[in-house]
XYZ file of C-alpha atoms in Angstrom:
206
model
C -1.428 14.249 9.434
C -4.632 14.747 7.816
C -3.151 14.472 3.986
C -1.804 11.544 5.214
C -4.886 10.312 6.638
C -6.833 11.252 3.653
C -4.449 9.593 1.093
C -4.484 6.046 3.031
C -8.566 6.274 3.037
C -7.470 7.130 -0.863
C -5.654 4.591 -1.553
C -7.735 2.059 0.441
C -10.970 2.787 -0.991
C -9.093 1.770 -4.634
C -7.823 -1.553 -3.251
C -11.527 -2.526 -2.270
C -13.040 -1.392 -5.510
C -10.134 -3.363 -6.897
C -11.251 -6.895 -4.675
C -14.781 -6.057 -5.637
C -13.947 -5.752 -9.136
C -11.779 -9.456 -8.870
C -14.010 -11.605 -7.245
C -16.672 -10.267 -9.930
C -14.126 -11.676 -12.726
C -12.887 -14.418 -10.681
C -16.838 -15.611 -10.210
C -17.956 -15.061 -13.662
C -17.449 -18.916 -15.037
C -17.981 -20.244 -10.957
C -21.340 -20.303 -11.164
C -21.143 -24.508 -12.441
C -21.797 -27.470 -9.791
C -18.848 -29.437 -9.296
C -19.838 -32.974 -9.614
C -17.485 -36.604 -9.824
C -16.552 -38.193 -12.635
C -19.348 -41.012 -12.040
C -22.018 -38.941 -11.794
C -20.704 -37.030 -15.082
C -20.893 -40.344 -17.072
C -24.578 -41.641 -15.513
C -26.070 -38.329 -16.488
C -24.459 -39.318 -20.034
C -26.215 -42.652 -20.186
C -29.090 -41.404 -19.006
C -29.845 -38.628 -21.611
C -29.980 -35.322 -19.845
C -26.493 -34.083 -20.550
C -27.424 -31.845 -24.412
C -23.673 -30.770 -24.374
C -20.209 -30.423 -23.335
C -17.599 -27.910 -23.074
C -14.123 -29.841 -23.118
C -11.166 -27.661 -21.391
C -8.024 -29.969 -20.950
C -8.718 -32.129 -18.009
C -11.595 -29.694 -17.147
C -15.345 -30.302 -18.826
C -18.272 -28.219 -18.571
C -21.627 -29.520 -18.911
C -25.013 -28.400 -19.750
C -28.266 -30.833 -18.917
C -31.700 -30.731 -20.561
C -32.898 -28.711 -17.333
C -30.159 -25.668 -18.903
C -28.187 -26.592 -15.432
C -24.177 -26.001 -15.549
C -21.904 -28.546 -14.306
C -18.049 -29.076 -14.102
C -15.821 -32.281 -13.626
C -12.283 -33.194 -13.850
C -11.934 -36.114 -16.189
C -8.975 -38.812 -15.804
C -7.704 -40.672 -18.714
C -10.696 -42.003 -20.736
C -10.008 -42.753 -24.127
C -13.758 -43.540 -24.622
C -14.532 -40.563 -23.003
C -15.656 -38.947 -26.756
C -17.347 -41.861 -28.020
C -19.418 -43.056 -25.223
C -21.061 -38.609 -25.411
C -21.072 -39.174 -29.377
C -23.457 -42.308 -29.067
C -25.352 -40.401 -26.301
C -25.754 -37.856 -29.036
C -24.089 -34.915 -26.759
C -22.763 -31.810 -28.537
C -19.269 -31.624 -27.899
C -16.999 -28.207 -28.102
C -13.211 -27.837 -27.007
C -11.995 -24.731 -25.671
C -8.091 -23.942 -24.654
C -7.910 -23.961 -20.623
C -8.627 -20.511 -18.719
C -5.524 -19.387 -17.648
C -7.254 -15.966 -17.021
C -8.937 -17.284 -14.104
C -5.639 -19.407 -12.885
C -4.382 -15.740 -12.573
C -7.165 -13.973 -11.232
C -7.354 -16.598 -8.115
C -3.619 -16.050 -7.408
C -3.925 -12.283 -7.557
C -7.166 -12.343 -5.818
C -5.485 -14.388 -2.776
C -2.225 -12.578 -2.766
C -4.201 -8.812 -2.800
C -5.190 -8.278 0.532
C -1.452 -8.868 1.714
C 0.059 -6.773 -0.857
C -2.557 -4.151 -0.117
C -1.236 -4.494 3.813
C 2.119 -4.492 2.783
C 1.822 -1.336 0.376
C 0.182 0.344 3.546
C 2.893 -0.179 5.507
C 5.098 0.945 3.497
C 3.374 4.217 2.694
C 3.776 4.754 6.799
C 7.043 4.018 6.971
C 8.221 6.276 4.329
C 5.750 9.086 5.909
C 7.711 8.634 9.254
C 10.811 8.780 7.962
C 10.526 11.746 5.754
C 9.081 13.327 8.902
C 12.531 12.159 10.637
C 15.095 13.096 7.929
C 13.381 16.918 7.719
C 14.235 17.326 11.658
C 17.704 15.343 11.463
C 18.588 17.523 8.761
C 18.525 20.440 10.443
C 21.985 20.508 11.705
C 23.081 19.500 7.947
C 21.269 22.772 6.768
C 24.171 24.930 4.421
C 24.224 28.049 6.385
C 25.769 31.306 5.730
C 28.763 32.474 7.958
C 28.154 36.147 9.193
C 31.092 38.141 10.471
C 30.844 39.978 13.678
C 31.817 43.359 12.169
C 29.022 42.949 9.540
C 26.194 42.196 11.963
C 26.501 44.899 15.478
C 23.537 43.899 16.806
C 23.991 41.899 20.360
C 21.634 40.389 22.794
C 22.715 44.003 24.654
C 20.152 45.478 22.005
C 17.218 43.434 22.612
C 14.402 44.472 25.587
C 11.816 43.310 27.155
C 12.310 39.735 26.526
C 14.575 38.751 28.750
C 13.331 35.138 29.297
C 14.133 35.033 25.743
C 17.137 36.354 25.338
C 18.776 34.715 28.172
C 17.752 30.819 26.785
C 19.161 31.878 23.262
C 22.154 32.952 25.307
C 22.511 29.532 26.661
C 22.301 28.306 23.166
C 25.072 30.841 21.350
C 26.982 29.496 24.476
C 26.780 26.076 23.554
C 27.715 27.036 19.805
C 30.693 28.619 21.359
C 32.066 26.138 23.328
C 30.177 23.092 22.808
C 32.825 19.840 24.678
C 31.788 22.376 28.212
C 28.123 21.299 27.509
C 28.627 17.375 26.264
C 30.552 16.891 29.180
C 27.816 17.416 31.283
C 25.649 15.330 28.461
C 24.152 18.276 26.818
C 23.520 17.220 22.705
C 23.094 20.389 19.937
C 19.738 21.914 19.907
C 18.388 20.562 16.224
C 16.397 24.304 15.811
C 14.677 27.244 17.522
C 11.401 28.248 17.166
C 10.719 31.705 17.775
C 6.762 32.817 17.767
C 5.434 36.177 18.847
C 3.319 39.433 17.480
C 5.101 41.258 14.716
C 7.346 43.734 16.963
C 7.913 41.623 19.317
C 12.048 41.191 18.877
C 12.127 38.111 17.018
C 14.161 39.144 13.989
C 16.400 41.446 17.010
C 16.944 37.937 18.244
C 18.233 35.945 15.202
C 20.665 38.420 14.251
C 21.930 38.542 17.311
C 22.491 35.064 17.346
């Protein structure tokens, strides 16, 4: 329980760096005022755009004050000519697609990260379950009688013990006696006790 708990704080720690470290990128060219398309063109007129960053649709501007703005610019065929007898600098760019895929990513992280932590629990619980399931699918190697003379007969001094492991080599025996009365096979024992104890008298007898 605590590797687990210690690999989710893991693995959560590197999905926040991982946020932090998107909305830093995603930020980066954010920073401009987003203003209409009318007050784009009367800050043309006027003189205080200096110049203009064309991407697509999108246009970035920069005013005498060194203050970034943005706009989205219909169809405007004197779009160029009107900033060319304003005497704007004008510089075309390709769109950002970077940051088209950066906003996705950032929006779809924090459920993947959820979902990624779920699944991480899931597969912890069932690996748990399939180790005790499997018990009864365990390979085991048959002993014959004649090769192993020790009997519960042999073993003293445990007697609580030795009679409940009894009840179990009973079941193994003759186990329809037992699911009639609704009894299921055990899925393992556990034996735990000081070293001389009669633990390994126990198992062979089994």
């Amino acid at each position: 329980m605590n590797s687990m708990i210690r690999s989710l704080g893991i693995w959560l720690i590197i999905g926040l760096v991982m946020m932090i470290l998107f909305n830093m990128m995603g930020s980066r060219s954010g920073n401009e005022q987003r203003i209409s398309f009318t007050e784009f063109m009367d800050k043309v007129e006027t003189g205080s755009v200096l110049e203009v960053v064309a991407q697509g649709n999108n246009v970035i501007g920069i005013t005498d004050g060194n203050q970034r703005f943005q706009t989205q610019v219909p169809d405007y065929p004197g779009l160029y000519q009107n900033l060319r007898e304003n005497s704007v600098r004008i510089r075309v760019s390709p769109p950002e697609r970077g940051n088209v895929f950066l906003a996705i990513l950032n929006s779809w992280f924090p459920m993947l990260l959820i979902i990624g932590i779920w699944i991480f629990f899931m597969r912890q619980m069932q690996g748990g379950g399939n180790r005790a399931m499997s018990f009864g699918k365990i390979r085991t190697q048959v002993t014959e009688k004649k090769d192993n003379p020790i009997t519960f007969s042999d073993v003293q001094g445990i007697d609580e013990a030795r009679d409940e492991l009894g009840e179990i080599v009973d079941f193994l025996s003759d186990p329809d006696k037992f699911r009639d009365l609704g009894g299921e096979i055990p899925r393992g024992v556990l034996l735990m006790g000081d070293p001389g104890t009669g633990k390994t008298l126990l198992a062979k007898a089994i």
